[in-house]
Short mmCIF file of C-alpha atoms in Angstrom, two decimals:
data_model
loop_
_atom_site.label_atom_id
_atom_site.label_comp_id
_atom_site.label_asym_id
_atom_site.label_seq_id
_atom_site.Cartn_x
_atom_site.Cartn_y
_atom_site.Cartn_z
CA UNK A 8 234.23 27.02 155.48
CA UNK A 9 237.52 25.93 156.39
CA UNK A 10 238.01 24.47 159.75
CA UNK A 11 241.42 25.04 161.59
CA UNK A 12 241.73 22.55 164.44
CA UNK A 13 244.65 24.12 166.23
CA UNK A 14 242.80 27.43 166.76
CA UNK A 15 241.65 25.53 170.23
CA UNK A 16 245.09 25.15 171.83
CA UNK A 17 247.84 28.35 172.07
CA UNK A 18 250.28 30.24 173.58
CA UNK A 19 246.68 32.60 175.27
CA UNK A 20 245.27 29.91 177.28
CA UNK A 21 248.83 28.67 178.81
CA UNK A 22 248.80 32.19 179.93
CA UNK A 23 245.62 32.06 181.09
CA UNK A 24 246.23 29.57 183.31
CA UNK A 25 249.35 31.04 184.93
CA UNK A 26 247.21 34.16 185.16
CA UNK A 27 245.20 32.37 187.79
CA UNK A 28 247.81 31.65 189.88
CA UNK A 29 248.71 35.48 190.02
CA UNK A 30 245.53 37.10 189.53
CA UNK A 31 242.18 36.02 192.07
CA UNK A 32 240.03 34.94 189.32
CA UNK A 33 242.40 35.24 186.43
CA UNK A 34 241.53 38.61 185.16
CA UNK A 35 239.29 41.79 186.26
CA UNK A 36 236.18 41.57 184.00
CA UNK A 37 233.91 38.55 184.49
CA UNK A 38 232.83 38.88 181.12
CA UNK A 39 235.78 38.48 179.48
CA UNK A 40 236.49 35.14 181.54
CA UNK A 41 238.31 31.89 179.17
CA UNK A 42 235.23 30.38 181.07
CA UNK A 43 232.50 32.32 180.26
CA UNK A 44 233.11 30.98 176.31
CA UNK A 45 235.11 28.32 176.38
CA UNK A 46 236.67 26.28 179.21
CA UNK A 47 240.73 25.31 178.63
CA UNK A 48 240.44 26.16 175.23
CA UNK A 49 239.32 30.17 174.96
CA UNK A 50 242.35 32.09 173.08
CA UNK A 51 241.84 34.26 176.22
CA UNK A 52 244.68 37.44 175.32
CA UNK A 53 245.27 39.39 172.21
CA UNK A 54 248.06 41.05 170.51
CA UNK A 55 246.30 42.85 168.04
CA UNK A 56 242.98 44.52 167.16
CA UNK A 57 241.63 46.51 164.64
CA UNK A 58 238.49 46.93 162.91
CA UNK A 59 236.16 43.80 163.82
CA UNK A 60 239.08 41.92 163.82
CA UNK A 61 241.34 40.40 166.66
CA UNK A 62 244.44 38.72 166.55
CA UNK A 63 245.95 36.06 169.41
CA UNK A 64 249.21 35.31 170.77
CA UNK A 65 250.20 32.92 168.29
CA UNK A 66 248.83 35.39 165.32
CA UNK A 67 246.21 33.96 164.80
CA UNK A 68 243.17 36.51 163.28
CA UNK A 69 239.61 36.37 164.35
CA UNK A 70 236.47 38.13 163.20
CA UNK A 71 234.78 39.45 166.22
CA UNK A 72 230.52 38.61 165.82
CA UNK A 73 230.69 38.72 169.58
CA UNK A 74 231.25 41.02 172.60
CA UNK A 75 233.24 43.66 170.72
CA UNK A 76 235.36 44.82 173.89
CA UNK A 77 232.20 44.53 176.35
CA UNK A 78 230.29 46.43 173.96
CA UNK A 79 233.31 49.45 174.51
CA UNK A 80 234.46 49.96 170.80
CA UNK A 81 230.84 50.98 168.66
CA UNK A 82 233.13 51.98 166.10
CA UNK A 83 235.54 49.03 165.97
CA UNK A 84 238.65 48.77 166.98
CA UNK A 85 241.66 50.85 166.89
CA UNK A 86 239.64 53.29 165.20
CA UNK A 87 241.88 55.67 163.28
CA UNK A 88 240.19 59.00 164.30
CA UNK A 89 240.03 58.30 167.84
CA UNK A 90 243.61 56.82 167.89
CA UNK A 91 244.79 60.22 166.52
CA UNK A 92 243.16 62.40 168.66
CA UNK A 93 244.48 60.08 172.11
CA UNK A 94 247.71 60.29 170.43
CA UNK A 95 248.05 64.05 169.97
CA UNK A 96 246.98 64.36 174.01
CA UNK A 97 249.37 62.07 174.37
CA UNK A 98 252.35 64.06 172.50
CA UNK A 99 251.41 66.76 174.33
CA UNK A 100 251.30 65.35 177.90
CA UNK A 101 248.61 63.21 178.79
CA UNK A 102 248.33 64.90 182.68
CA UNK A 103 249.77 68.29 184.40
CA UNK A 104 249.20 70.12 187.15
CA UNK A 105 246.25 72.33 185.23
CA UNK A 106 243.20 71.03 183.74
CA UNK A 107 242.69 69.95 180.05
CA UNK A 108 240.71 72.18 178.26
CA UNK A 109 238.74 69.31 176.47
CA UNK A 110 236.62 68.28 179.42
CA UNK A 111 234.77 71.41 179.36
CA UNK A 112 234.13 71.16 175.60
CA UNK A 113 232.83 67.69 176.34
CA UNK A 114 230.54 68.88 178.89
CA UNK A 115 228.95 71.50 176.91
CA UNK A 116 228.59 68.69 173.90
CA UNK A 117 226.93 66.60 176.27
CA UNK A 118 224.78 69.02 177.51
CA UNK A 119 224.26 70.34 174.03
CA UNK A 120 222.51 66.79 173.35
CA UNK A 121 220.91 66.53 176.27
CA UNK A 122 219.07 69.92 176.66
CA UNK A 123 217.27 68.54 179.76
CA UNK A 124 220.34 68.74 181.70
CA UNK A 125 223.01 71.32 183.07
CA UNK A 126 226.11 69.91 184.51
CA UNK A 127 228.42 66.98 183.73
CA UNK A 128 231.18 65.09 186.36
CA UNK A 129 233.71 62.52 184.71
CA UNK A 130 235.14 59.24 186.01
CA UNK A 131 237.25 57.16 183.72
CA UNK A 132 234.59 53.18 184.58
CA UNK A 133 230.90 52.53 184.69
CA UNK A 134 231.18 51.38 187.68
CA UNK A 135 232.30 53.87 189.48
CA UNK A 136 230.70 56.25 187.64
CA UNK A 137 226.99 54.65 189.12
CA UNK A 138 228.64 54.84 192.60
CA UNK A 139 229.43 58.60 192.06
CA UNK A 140 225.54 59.12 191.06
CA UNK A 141 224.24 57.57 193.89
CA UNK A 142 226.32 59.34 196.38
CA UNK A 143 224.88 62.97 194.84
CA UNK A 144 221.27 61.56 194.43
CA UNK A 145 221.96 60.33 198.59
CA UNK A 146 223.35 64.01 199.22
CA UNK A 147 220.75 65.69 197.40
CA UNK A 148 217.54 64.01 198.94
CA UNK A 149 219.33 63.36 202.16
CA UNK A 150 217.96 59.83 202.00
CA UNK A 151 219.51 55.93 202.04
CA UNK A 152 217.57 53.94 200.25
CA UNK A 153 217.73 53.06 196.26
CA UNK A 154 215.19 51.53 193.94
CA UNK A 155 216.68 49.92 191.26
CA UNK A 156 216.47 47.97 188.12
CA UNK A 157 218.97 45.94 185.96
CA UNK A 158 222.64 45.71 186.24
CA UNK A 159 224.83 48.47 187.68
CA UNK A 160 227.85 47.29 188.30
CA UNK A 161 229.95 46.14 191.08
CA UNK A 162 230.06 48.56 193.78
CA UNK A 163 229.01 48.10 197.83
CA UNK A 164 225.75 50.13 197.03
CA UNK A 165 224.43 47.58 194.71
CA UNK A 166 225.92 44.51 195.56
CA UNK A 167 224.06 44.76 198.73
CA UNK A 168 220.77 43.96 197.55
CA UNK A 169 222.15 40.13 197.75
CA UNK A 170 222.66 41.11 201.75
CA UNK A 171 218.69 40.27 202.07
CA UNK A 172 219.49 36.42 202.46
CA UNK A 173 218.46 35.70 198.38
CA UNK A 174 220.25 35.65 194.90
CA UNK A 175 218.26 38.98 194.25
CA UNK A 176 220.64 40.12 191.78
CA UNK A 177 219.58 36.79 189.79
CA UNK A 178 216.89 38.76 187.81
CA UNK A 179 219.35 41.52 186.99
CA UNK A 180 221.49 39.68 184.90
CA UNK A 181 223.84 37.34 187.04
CA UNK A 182 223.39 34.94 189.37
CA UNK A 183 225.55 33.94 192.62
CA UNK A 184 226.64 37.04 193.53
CA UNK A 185 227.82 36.79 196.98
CA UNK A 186 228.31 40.04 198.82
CA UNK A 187 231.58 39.32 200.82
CA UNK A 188 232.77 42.42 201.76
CA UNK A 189 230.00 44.39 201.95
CA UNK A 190 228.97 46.00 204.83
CA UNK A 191 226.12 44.32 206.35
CA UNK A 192 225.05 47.19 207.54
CA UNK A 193 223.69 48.36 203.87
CA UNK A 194 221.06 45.41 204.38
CA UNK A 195 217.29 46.28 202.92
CA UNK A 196 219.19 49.98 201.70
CA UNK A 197 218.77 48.47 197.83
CA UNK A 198 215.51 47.16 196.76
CA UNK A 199 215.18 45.91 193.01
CA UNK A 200 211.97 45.81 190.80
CA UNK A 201 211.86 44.20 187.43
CA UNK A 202 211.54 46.21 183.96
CA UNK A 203 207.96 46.75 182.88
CA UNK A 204 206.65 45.78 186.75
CA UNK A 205 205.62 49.24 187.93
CA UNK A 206 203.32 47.48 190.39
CA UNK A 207 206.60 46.27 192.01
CA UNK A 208 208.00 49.72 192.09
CA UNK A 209 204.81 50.65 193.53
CA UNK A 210 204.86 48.84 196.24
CA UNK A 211 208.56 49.12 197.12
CA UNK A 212 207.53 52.86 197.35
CA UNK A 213 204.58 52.16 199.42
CA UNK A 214 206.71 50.40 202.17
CA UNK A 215 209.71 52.72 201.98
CA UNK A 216 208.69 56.34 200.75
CA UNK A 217 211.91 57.67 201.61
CA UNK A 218 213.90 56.58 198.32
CA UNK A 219 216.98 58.72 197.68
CA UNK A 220 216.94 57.84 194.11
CA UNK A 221 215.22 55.21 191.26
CA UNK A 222 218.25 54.09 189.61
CA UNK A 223 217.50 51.85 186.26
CA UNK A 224 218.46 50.92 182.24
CA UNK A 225 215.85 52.92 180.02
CA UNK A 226 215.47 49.58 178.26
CA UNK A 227 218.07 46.77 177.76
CA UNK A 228 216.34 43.42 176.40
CA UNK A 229 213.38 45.06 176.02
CA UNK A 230 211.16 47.90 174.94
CA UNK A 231 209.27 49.53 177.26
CA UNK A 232 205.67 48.70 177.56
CA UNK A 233 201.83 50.82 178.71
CA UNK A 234 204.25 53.88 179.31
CA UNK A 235 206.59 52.47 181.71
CA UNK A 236 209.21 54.98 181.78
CA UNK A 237 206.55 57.99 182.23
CA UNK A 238 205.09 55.88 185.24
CA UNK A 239 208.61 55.49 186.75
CA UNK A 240 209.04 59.36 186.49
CA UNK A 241 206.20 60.49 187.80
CA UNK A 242 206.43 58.17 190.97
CA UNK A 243 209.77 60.05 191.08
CA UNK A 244 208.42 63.21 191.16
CA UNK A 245 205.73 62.77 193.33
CA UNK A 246 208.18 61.02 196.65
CA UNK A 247 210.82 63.54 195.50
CA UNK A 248 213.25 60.83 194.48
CA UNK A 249 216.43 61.25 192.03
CA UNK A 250 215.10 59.36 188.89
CA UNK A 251 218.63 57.97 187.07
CA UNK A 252 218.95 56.48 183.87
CA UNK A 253 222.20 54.08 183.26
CA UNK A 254 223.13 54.80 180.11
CA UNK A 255 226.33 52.71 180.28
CA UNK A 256 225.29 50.22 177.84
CA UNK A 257 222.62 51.32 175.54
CA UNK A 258 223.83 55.09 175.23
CA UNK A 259 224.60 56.32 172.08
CA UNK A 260 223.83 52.95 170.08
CA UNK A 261 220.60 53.92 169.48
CA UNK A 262 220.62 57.61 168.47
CA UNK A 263 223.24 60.18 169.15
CA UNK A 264 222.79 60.53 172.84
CA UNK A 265 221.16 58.12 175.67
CA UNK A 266 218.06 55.76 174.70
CA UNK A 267 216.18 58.02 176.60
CA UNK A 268 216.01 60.74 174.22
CA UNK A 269 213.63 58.20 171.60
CA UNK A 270 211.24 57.74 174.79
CA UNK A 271 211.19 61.83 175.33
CA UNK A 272 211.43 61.01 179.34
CA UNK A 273 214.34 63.12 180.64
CA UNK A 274 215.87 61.62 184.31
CA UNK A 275 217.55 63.63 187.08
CA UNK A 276 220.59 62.17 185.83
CA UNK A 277 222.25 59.79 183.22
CA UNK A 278 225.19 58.11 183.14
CA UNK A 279 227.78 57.23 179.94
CA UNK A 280 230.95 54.86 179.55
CA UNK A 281 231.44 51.84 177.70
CA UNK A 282 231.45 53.36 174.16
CA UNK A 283 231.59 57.21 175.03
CA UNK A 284 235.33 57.24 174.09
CA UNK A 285 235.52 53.51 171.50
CA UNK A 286 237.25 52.04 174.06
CA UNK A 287 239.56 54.47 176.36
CA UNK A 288 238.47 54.75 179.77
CA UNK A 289 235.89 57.64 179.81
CA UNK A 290 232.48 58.13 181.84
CA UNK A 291 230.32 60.65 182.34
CA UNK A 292 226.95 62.00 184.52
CA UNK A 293 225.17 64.46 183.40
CA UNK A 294 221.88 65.81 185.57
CA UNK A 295 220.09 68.58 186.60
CA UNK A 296 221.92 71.66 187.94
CA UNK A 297 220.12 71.66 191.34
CA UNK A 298 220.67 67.52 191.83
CA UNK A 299 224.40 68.49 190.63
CA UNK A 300 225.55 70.90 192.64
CA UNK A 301 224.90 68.49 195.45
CA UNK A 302 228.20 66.87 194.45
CA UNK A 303 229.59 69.93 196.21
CA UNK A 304 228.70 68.82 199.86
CA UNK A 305 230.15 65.50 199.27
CA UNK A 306 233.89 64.71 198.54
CA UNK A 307 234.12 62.99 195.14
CA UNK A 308 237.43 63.44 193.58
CA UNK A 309 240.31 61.30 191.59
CA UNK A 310 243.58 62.14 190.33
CA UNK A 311 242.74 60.25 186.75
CA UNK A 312 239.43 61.88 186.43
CA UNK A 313 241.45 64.34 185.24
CA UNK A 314 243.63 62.95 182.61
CA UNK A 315 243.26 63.99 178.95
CA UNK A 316 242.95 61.00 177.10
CA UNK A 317 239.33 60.13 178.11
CA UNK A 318 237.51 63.14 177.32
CA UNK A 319 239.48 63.97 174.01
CA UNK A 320 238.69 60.51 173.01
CA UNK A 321 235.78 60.69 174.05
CA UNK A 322 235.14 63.99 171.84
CA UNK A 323 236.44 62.97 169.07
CA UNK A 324 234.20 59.61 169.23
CA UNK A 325 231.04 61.69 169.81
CA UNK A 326 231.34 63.80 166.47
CA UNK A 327 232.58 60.41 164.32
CA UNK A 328 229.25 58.96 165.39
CA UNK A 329 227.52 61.59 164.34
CA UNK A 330 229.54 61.64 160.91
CA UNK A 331 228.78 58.82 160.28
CA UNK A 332 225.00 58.55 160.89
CA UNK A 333 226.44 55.82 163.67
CA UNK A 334 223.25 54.02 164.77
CA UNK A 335 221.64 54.02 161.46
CA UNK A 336 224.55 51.62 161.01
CA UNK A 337 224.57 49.70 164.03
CA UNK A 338 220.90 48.97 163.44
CA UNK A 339 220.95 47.76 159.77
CA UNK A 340 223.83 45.36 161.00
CA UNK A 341 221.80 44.48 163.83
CA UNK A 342 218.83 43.69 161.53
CA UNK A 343 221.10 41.39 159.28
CA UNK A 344 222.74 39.06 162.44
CA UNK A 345 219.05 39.11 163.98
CA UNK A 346 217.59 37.32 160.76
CA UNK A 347 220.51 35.01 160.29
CA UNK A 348 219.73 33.60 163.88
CA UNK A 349 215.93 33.49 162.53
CA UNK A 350 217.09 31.70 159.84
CA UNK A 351 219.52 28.51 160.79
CA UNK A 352 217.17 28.27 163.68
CA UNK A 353 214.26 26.80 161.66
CA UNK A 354 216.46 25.28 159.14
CA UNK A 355 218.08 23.44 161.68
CA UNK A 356 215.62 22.76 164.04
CA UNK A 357 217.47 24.15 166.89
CA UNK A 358 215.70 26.25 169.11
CA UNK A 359 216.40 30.16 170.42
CA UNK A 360 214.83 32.63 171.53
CA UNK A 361 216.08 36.14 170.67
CA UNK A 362 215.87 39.07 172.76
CA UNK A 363 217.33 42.92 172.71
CA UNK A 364 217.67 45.46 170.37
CA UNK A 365 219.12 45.65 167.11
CA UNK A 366 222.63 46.68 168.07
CA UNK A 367 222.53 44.69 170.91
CA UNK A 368 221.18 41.54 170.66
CA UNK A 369 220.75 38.22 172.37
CA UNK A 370 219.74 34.46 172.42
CA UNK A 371 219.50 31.63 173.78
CA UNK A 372 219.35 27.81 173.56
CA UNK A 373 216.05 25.90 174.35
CA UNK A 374 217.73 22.91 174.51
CA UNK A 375 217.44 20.78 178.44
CA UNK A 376 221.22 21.19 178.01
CA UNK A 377 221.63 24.71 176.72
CA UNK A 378 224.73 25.59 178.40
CA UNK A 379 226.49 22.65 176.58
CA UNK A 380 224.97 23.18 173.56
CA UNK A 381 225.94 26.83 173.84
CA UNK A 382 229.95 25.75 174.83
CA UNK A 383 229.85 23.46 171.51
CA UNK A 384 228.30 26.92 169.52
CA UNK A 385 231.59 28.76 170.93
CA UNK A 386 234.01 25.94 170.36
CA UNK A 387 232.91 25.38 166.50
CA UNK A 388 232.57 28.99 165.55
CA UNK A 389 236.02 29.47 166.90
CA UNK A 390 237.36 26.64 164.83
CA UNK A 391 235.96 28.46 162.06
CA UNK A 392 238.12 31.60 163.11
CA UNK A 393 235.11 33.53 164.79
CA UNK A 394 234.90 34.44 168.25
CA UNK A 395 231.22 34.21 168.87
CA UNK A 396 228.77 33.63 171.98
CA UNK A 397 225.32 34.15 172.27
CA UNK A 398 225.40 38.05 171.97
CA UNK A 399 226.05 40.08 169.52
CA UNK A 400 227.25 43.82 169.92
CA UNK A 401 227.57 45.60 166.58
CA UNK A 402 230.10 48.09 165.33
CA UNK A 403 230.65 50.40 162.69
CA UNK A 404 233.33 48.16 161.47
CA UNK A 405 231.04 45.35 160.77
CA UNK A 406 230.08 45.20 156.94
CA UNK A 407 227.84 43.04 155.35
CA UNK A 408 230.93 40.82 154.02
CA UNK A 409 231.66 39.87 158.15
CA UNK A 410 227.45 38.93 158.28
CA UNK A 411 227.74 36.66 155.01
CA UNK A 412 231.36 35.58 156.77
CA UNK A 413 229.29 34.53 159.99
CA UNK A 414 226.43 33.33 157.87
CA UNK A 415 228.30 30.28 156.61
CA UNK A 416 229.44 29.60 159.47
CA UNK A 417 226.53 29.27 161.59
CA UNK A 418 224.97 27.46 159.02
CA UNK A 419 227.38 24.85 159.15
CA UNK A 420 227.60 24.61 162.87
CA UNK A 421 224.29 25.02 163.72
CA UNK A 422 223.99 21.52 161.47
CA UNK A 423 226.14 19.93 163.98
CA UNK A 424 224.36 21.51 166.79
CA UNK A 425 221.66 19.43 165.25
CA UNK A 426 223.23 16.30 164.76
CA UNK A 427 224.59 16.63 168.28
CA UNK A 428 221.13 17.43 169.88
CA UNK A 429 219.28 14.15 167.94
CA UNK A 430 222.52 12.04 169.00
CA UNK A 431 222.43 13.29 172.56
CA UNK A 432 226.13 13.36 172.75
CA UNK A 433 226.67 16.97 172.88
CA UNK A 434 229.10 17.03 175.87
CA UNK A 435 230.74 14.21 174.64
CA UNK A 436 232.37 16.47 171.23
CA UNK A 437 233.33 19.31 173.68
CA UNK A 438 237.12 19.41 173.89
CA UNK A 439 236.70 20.73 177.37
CA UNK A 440 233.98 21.64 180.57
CA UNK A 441 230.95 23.36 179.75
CA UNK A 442 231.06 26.87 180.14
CA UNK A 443 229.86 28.78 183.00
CA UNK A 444 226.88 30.68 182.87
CA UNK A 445 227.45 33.04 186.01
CA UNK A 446 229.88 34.26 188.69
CA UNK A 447 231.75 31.00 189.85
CA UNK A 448 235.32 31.26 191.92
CA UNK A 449 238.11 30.13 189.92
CA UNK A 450 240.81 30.09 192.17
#
């Protein structure tokens, strides 16, 4: 595979680092850091995307085997349905002083899918969208506390768990989270158990039986195991606790609807983003009449909640994924990037292990120096024109072509990964610092 040298220096990464100058820590998603991939060198800005294909500043084109927009665009970017329907509310005037008409056709799709639940409330992040649920759940029980598992997001309700006087949050996905600006007064109000540990549920329930709500991923990196889920529902039910699935990642990528639906366990409420609209900002919780109408005694409101954009987009994503049987495809792609990894793993001799599902998958290095080893994974694949990492988040745009595409390549850096590893000079061929494998301050 041809191997373009310049494709590590350009006009993104100058602007990058003016960016940090202007912008405390450079830009507002940690996962789409220069130094979360590729230290000095990470194209970092694009000027075109479409498909599973990404362009820099300098015109350069990319195919995308990695984070596909944080996992936002499940059918690829710019997708031309979607992009006509945001267009057309567009033309017509995005925002007014009455509603759009297309957020209560949304609801009533959602619902449709979801027969366990009744009522829907929109916000346009994730984020957000898990703060909004845990202020009804909190107004609907009355109670403070939350149990919760895996990542949800960034707000003061769950950043607090790192108030106890530990990296908590460590086992949740990222590490050194500090929790300046939280108020300390939300200390021991978050208490985290880890997926397929009921016992630690249990006991967090035995010490504190007043939990407002159980807030957790139905599964993430892994399946659950000796009927997990039913276990977490039925502690739920018995303390009287809002049980609430976040959906934000895994929704929809599995079957047409949240994860939940393969398990038959049906929460109190769920909550959608990420891909719910391919990319335009769009979330969603749907729950339970009775734990919904609790929204009512609370004030929980947002002039772009309302927009039109989101939920048309987010309509007109819904019924393409159905069209096109959407995680029958993700999963068959998943399959195909899964074995490759099996493959130039034991021809090379280089260590992973792989976790996830099939349209979301993961691995990582067993090398002593894995986060170098990963860096010189990033910088290679990109000199082969393919912005890669670790993870893998596949899209309807992804054919078998882009798998043989990334085939070759990681065959052919995976044999320097290799040669680097039995030479022990693996820092010594990056071009720049070793990337960083959590939250560090840039600036």
């Amino acid at each position: 595979m041809k191997k373009n040298e310049n494709l590590l220096n350009g006009t993104g990464q100058k602007l990058w680092k003016k960016a940090k100058t202007l912008i405390p820590g450079g830009n507002h998603l940690l996962s789409k850091r220069a130094e979360m991939f590729l230290p000095e060198h990470w194209p970092a800005y694009y000027s075109k995307a479409k498909g599973a294909y990404v362009w820099d500043l300098d015109g350069r084109k990319y195919l995308d085997m990695c984070i596909m927009g944080i996992g936002a665009c499940m059918l690829g970017y710019a997708d031309k349905d979607v992009d006509a329907a945001a267009v057309k509310a567009i033309k017509r005037g995005q925002a007014s002083t009455l509603n759009v008409p297309e957020e209560v056709e949304l609801a009533e799709l959602l619902v449709e899918l979801h027969p366990w639940a009744d009522m829907v409330r929109y916000g346009r992040s994730g984020g957000e969208t898990m703060a909004i649920a845990v202020r009804i759940a909190r107004a609907y029980t009355k109670r403070d506390t939350i149990a919760f598992c895996g990542y949800h997001g960034w707000a003061d309700w769950y950043l607090a768990t790192n108030l106890m006087g530990k990296d908590t949050l460590a086992d949740h996905l990222l590490k050194g989270l500090d929790p300046a600006g939280v108020p300390r007064g939300l200390r021991g109000t978050v208490l985290p158990f880890r997926y397929n540990h009921i016992e630690e549920l249990e006991k967090i329930v035995a010490e504190h039986p007043e939990i407002a709500a159980i807030v957790m991923e139905p599964l993430h990196g892994e399946e659950p195991r000796d009927g997990f889920l039913e276990k977490v529902k039925a502690i739920a039910q018995r303390i009287g606790a809002v049980l609430v699935f976040d959906e934000i990642t895994m929704g929809f990528r599995l079957t047409l609807g949240g994860a939940h639906l393969l398990y038959g366990v049906a929460p109190d409420m769920a909550i959608f983003s990420k891909g719910i609209a391919n990319g335009y900002a769009m979330s969603a919780i749907l729950g339970k009449r009775e734990v919904m109408q609790a929204a009512q005694g609370s004030f929980i409101s947002s002039t772009n909640w309302t927009e039109a954009i989101g939920p048309v987009s987010a309509l007109a994503t819904i019924k393409k994924m159905k069209k096109v049987q959407l995680s029958k495809r993700l999963a068959e792609t998943g399959v195909r990037v899964r074995r490759v990894w099996e493959e130039v793993s034991k021809k090379y001799g280089v260590a992973v292990d792989v976790s996830g599902v099939a349209p979301l998958l993961f691995f990582a290095f067993k090398a002593e120096n894995k986060q170098a080893v990963k860096t010189l994974f990033v910088q290679e694949m990109l000199q082969r024109g393919i912005l890669a990492s670790n993870l893998f988040y596949a899209s309807y745009a992804h054919t078998p072509a882009h798998v043989k595409q990334y085939e070759r390549a990681m065959h052919e850096v995976f044999a320097i990964l290799k040669d680097a590893i039995k030479s022990n000079d693996v820092e010594k061929r990056l071009k720049g610092p070793v990337a960083h494998a959590g939250f560090q301050r840039l600036n």
